[in-house]
Coordinates of C-alpha atoms and ligand atoms in Angstrom, one line a residue:
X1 CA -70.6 -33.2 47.6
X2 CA -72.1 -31.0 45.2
X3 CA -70.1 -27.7 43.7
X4 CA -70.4 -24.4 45.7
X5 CA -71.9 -21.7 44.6
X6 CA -68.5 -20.2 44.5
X7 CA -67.2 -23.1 41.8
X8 CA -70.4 -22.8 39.9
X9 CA -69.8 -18.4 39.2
X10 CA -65.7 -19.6 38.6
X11 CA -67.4 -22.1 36.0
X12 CA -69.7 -19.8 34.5
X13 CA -67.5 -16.8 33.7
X14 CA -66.1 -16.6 29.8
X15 CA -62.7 -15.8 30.0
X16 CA -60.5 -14.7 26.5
X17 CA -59.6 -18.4 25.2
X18 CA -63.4 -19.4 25.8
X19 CA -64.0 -16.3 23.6
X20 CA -60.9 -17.3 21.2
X21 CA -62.6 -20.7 21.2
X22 CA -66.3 -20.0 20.0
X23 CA -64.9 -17.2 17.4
X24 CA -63.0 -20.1 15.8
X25 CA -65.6 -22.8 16.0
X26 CA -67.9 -20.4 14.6
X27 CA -65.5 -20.1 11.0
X28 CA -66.1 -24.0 10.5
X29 CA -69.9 -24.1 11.0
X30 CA -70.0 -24.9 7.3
X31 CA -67.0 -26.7 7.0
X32 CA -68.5 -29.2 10.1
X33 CA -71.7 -29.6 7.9
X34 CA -69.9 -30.3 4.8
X35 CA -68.2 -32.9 6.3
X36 CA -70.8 -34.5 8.3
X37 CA -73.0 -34.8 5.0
X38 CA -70.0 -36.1 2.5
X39 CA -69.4 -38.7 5.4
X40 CA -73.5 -39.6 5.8
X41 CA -73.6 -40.2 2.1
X42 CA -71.5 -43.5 2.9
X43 CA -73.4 -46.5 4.2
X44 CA -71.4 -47.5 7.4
X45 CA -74.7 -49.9 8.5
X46 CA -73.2 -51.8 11.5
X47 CA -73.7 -55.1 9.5
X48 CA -72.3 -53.7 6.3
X49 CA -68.7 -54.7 6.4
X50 CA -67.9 -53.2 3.2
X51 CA -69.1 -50.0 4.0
X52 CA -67.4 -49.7 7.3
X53 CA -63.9 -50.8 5.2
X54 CA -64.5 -47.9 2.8
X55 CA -65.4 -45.3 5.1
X56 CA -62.1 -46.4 7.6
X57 CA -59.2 -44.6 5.9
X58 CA -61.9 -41.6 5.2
X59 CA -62.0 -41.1 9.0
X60 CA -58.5 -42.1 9.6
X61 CA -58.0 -39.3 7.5
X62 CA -59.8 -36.5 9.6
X63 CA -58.4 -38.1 13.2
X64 CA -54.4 -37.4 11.6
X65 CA -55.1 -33.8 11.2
X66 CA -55.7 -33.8 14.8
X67 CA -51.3 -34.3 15.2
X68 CA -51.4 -37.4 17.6
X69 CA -50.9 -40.5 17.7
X70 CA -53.6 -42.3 15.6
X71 CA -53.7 -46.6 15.1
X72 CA -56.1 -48.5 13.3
X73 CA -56.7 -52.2 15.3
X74 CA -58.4 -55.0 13.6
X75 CA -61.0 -56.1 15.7
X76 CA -62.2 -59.7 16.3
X77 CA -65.0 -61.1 14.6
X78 CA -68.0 -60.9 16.5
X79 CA -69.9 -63.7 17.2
X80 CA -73.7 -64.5 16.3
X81 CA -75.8 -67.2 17.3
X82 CA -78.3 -67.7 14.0
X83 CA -81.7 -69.6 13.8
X84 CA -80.3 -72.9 14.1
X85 CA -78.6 -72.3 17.9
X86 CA -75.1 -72.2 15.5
X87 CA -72.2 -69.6 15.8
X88 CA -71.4 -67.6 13.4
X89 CA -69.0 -64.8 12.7
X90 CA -68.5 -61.1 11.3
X91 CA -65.8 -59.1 10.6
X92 CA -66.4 -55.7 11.7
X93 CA -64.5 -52.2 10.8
X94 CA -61.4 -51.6 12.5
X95 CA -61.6 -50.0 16.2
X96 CA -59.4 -46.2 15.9
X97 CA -57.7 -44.8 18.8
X98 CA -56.1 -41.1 19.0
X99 CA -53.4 -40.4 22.4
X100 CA -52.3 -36.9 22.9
X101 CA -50.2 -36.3 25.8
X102 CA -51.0 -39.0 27.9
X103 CA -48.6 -37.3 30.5
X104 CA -50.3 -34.8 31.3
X105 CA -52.2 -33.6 34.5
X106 CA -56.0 -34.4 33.7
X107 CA -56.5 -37.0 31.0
X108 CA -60.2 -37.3 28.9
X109 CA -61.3 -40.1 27.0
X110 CA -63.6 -39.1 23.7
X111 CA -65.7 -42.1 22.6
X112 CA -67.9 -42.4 19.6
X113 CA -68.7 -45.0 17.1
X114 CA -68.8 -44.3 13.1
X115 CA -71.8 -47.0 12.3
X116 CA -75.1 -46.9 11.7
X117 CA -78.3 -48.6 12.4
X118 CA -79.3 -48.5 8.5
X119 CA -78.4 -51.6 5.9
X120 CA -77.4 -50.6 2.5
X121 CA -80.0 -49.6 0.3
X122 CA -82.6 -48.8 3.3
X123 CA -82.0 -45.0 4.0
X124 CA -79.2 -43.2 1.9
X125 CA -80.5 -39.4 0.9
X126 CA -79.9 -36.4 2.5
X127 CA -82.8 -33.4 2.4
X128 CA -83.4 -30.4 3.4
X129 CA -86.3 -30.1 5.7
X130 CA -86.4 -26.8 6.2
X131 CA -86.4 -25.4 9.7
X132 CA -82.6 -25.7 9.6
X133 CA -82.7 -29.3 9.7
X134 CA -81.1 -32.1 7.7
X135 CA -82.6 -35.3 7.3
X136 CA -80.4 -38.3 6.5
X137 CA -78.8 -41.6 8.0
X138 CA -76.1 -41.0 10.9
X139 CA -76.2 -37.5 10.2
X140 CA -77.4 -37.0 14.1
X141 CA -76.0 -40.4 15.8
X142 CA -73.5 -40.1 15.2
X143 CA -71.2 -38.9 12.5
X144 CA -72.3 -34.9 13.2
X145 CA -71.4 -36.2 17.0
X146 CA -67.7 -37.2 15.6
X147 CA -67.2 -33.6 13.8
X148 CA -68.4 -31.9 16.8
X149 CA -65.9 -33.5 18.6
X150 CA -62.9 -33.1 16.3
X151 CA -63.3 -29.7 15.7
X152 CA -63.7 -28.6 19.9
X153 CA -60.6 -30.7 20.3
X154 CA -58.5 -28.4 17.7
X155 CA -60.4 -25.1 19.1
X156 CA -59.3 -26.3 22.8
X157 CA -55.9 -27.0 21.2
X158 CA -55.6 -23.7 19.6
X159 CA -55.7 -22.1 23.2
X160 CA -53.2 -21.6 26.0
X161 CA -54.1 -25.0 28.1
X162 CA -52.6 -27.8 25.6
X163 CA -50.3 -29.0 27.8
X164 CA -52.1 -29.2 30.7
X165 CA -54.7 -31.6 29.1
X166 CA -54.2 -35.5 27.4
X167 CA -56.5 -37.3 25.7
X168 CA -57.7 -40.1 24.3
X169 CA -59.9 -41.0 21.2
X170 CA -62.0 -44.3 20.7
X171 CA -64.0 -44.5 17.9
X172 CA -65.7 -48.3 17.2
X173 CA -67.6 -49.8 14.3
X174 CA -70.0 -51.7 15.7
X175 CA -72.0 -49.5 18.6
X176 CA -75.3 -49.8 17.6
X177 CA -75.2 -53.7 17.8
X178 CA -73.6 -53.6 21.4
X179 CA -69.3 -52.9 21.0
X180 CA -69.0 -56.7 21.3
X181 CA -65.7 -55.7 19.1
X182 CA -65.1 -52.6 20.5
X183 CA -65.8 -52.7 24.1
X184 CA -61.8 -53.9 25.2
X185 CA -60.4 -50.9 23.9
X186 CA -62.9 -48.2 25.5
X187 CA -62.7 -50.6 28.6
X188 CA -58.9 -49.3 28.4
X189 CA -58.6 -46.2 27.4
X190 CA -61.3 -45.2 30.0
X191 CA -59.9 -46.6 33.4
X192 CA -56.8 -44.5 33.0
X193 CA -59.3 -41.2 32.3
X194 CA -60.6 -38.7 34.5
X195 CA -63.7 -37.7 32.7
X196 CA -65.2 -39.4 29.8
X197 CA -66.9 -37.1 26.9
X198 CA -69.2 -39.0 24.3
X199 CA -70.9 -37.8 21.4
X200 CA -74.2 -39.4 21.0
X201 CA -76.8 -37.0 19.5
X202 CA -78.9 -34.8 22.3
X203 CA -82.2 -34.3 22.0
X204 CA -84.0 -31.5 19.7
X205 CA -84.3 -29.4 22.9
X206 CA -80.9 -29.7 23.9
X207 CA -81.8 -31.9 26.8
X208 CA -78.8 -34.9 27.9
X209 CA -79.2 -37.9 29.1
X210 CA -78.9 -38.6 32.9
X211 CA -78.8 -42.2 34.3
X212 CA -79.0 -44.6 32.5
X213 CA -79.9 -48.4 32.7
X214 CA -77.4 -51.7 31.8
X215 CA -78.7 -53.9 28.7
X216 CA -78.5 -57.5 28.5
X217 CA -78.8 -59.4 25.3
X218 CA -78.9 -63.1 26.0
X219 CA -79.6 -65.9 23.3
X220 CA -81.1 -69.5 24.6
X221 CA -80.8 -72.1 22.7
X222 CA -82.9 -74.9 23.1
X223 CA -82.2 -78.4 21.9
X224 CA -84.6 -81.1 21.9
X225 CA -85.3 -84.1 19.8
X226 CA -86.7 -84.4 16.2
X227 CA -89.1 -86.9 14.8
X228 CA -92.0 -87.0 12.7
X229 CA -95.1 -85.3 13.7
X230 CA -97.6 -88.3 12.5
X231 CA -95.4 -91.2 12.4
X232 CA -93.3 -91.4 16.1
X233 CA -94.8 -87.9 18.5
X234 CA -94.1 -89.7 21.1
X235 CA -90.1 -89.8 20.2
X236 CA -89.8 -86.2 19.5
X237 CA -89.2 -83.6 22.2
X238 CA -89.8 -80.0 21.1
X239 CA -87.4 -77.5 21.6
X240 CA -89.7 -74.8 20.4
X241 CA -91.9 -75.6 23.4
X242 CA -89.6 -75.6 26.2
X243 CA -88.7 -72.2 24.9
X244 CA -92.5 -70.8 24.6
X245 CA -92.6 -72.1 28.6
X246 CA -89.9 -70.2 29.4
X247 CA -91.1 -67.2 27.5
X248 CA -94.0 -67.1 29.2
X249 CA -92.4 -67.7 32.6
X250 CA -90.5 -64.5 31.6
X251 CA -93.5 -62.4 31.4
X252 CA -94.0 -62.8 34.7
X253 CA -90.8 -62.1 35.5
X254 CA -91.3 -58.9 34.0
X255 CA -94.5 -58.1 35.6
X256 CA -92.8 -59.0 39.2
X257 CA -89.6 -57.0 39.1
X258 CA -90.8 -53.3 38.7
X259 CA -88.0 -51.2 37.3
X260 CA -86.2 -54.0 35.2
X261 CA -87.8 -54.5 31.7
X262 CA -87.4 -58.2 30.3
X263 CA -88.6 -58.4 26.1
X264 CA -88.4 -61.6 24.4
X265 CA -87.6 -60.4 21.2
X266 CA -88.3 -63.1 18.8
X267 CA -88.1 -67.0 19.0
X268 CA -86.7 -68.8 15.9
X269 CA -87.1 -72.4 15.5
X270 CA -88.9 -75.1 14.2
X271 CA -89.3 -76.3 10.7
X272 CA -92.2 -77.9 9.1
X273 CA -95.6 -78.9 10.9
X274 CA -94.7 -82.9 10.6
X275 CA -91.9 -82.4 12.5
X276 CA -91.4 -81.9 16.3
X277 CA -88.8 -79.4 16.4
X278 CA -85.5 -80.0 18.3
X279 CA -84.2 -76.4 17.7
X280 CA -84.9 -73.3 19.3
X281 CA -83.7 -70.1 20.2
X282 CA -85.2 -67.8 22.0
X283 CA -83.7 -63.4 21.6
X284 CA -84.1 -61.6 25.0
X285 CA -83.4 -57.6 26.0
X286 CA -83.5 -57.0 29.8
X287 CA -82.9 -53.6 30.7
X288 CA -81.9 -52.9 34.5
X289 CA -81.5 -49.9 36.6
X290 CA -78.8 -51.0 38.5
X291 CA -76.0 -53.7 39.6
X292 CA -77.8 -55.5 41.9
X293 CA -80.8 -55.5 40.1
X294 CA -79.0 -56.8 36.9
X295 CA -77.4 -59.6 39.1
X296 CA -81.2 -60.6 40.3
X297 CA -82.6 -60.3 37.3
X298 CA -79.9 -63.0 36.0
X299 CA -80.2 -65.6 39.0
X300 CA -84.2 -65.3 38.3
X301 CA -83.6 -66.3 34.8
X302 CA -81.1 -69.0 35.6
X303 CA -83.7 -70.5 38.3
X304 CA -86.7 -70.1 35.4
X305 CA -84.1 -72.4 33.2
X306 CA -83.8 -75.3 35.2
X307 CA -87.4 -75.5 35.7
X308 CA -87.7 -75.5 32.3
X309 CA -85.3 -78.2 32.1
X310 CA -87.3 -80.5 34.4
X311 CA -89.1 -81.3 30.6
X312 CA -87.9 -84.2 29.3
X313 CA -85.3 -84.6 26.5
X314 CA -84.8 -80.6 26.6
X315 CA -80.7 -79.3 26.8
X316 CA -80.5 -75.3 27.2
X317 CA -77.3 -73.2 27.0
X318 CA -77.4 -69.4 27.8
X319 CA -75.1 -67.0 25.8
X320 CA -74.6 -63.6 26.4
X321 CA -74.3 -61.1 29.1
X322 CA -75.1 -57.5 30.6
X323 CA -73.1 -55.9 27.7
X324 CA -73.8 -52.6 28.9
X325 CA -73.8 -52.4 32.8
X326 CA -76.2 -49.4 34.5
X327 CA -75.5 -45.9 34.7
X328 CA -76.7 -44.8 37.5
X329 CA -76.4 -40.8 39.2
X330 CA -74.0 -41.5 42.1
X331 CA -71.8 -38.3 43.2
X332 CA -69.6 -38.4 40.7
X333 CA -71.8 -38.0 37.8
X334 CA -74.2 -35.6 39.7
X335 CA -71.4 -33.5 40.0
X336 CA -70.0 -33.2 36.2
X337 CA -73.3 -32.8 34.9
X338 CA -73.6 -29.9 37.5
X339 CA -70.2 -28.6 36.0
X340 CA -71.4 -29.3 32.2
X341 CA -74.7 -27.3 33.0
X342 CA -72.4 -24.1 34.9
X343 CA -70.2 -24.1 31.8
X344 CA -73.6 -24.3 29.1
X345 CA -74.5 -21.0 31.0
X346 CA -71.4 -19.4 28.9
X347 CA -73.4 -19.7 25.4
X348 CA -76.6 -18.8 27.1
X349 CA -77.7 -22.3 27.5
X350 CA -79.7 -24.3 30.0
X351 CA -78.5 -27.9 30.4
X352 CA -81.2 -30.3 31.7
X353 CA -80.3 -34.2 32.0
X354 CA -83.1 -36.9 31.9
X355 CA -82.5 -40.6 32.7
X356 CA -83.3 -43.2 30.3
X357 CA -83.7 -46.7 29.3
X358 CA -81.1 -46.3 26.6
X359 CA -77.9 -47.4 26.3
X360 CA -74.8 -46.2 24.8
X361 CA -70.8 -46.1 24.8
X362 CA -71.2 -43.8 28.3
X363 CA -72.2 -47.0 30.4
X364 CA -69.0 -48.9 29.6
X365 CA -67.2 -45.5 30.1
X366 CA -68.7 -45.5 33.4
X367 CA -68.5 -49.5 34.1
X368 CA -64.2 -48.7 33.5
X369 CA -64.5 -46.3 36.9
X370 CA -64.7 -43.4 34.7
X371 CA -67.8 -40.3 35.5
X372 CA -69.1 -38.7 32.0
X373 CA -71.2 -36.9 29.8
X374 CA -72.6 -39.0 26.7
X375 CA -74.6 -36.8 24.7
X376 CA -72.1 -34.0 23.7
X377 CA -73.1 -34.8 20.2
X378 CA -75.4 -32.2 17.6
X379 CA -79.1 -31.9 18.4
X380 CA -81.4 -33.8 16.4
X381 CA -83.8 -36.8 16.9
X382 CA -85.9 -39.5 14.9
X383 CA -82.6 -41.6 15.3
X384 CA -83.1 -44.9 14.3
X385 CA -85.8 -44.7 11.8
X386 CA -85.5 -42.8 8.3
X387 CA -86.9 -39.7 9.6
X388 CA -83.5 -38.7 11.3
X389 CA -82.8 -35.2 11.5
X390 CA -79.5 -32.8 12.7
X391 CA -80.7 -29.6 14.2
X392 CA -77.8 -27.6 11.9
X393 CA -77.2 -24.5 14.4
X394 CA -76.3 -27.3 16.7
X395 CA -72.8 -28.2 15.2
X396 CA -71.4 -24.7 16.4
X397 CA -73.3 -24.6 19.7
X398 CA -72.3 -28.1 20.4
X399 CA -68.1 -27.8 19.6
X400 CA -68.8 -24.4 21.4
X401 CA -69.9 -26.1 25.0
X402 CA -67.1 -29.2 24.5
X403 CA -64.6 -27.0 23.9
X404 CA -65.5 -25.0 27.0
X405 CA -65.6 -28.4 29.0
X406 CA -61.7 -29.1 27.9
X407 CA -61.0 -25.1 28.9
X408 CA -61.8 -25.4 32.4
X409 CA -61.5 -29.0 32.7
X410 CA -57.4 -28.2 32.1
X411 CA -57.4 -25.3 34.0
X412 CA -59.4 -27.1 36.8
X413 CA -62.0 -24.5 37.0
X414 CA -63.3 -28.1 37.0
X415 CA -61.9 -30.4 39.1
X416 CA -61.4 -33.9 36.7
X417 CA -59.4 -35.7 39.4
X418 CA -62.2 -34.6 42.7
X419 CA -65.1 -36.0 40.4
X420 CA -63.0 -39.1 39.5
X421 CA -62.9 -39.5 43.5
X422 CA -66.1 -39.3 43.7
X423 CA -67.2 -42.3 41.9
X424 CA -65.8 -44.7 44.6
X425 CA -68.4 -43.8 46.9
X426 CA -71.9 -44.7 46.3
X427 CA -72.4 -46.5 43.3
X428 CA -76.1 -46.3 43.1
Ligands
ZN1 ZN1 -75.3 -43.6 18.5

């Protein structure tokens, strides 16, 4: 099940195109900073649709050099539900996807996503913070991650294993708020793929991210009936309340099931304080380690509903779903991040992989059928708030162990098809 010791030496030896590889990923250090800065400096906030239309023929740009097959594909407008329990709609970026050689023996899917968690106007400058560190928005998650992965492709390309090796490319505009516009075309591109690279940031340390759970964002919208707080009480039904019950009934919820984190967000609703409210709608975030424990965790929530809906007066509907399914370690991905962590010997590093709550572009990789690493991306941390910071050496060492990866991933030093096996057996 797990690689002999015999696979892990083959893995771990440099041969001359590893060597070819890291001399010519070590002439565009500069040019990968560069880049990743001039690309930072544009506001792609996953909200700012403007910013994502301006920055879409700029990356377009960058994937042609690459010779492939590049297409630009509207996406559909994803769907909100605002304070009032309506829908509403934004247009995101387009969704890009690359195909090289889809013939060929071992096939990889590259994801990343080119937006950011920061609106315009919130986070913009880049500084140097000494340390070799840069702080600024996206620089880490993830527009460093999409040079890092551009540039190991062309190194790996420049070697003697081209043919052996297609690929493709999905890069989406709206990770950070879920892919809800983006999730159909990784959801194709991957189940065709052996192996599935993404480029989220690392941490500082270097350190990866192991198993990971599934996220569910769900919206309930409660309707009740309105009337005047002093005049008619009696003929009003408050939406607002229903949903408070049912909050509450999801604390304990939370406090029964161990390893599956339920967070009501936020509850919007309600209007002045003469008037029972007959809106509400109440923002949840479960996190789950697993299938079964997702699937639980939404039969417990539909059974909390009805007994909410034993109040008088009180209509529910539930919107959303486990966008992001669970990551677990089965065989499959045990095995690759073995590989990853043989082939990091190369450049003298140690690999380590930690689980997480997070989520990211790797769990619908891994929901298509399809094992992978999702944190090939530059070292850095602080992502998410304005204190973000790329770790610079980390460009170089970063294309360096990718481009490795696609070496003996083509040359099946790694073996992409036995670790694609592997993930029909256990599944968590
Ligand atoms: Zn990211």
């Amino acid at each position: 099940m797990s690689l002999s010791q015999k696979d892990i030496l083959n893995i771990s030896s440099k041969k001359p195109e590893d060597e070819a590889a890291l001399a010519l990923i070590e002439t565009r250090r500069d040019a990968m900073i560069e880049q990743t800065i001039e690309w930072a400096k544009i506001n792609t906030g996953s909200w700012n649709a403007d910013g994502l239309q301006t920055f879409a023929p700029i990356l377009q740009e960058a994937l042609s050099q690459l010779g492939a097959e590049v297409v630009s594909h509207p996406t559909k407008p994803i769907e909100k539900i605002n304070d009032q329990g309506e829908k509403t709609y934004f247009q995101s970026g387009p969704v890009f996807t690359v195909t090289a050689r889809p013939e060929a023996p071992v096939k990889i899917i590259f994801t990343g996503h080119y937006d950011t968690v920061f609106p315009p106007g919130t986070f913009e400058e880049i500084t140097d913070i000494g340390d070799g560190k840069l702080n600024g928005p996206g620089l880490a998650d993830m527009k460093g991650g999409i040079v890092v992965m551009l540039e190991a492709i062309k190194a790996f390309e420049a070697g003697p294993h081209k043919s052996k090796l297609g690929y493709s490319i999905v890069l989406s505009p709206d990770e950070e708020t879920g892919n809800f516009a983006s999730a159909p075309f990784i959801a194709e591109a991957a189940k065709d793929a052996h192996i599935g690279l993404t480029f989220e940031p690392s941490m500082e340390s270097g350190a990866m991210s192991g198993a990971r759970k599934g996220s569910a964002i769900y919206d309930f919208i409660f309707k009740g009936r309105a009337s005047h707080a002093g005049r008619a009480p009696e003929a009003g039904r408050s939406a607002l309340l229903a949903a408070a019950e049912f909050a509450l009934g999801i604390e304990k919820l939370d406090a029964a099931m161990d390893t599956v984190t339920f967070n009501v967000g936020a509850i919007d609703g309600g209007n002045a304080v003469n008037i029972v409210p007959d809106n509400a709608v109440l923002r949840l975030g479960i996190r789950a380690p697993n299938q079964t424990l997702a699937d639980l965790a939404v039969r417990s929530l539909e059974t909390l509903m009805k007994k909410v809906l034993q109040r008088d007066g009180i209509t529910a509907e539930m919107v959303g779903s486990f966008y992001r399914p669970p990551k677990p370690r089965n065989a499959a991905q045990s095995e690759l991040f073995e590989a990853a962590a043989a082939t990091a010997h190369v450049i003298g590093q140690s690999l380590t992989f930690q689980d997480t709550g997070g989520v990211c572009e790797g769990n619908n990789v891994f929901n298509a059928g399809t094992p992978n690493i999702d944190t090939l991306g530059v070292r850095g941390g602080s992502i998410h708030s304005p204190d973000e910071f790329v770790v610079l050496d980390s460009f170089t060492e970063r294309a360096g162990l990718t481009a490795l990866l696609l070496n003996r991933l083509a040359d099946g030093r790694i073996d992409a098809a036995h670790i694609k096996s592997l993930m029909k057996e256990d599944q968590d």
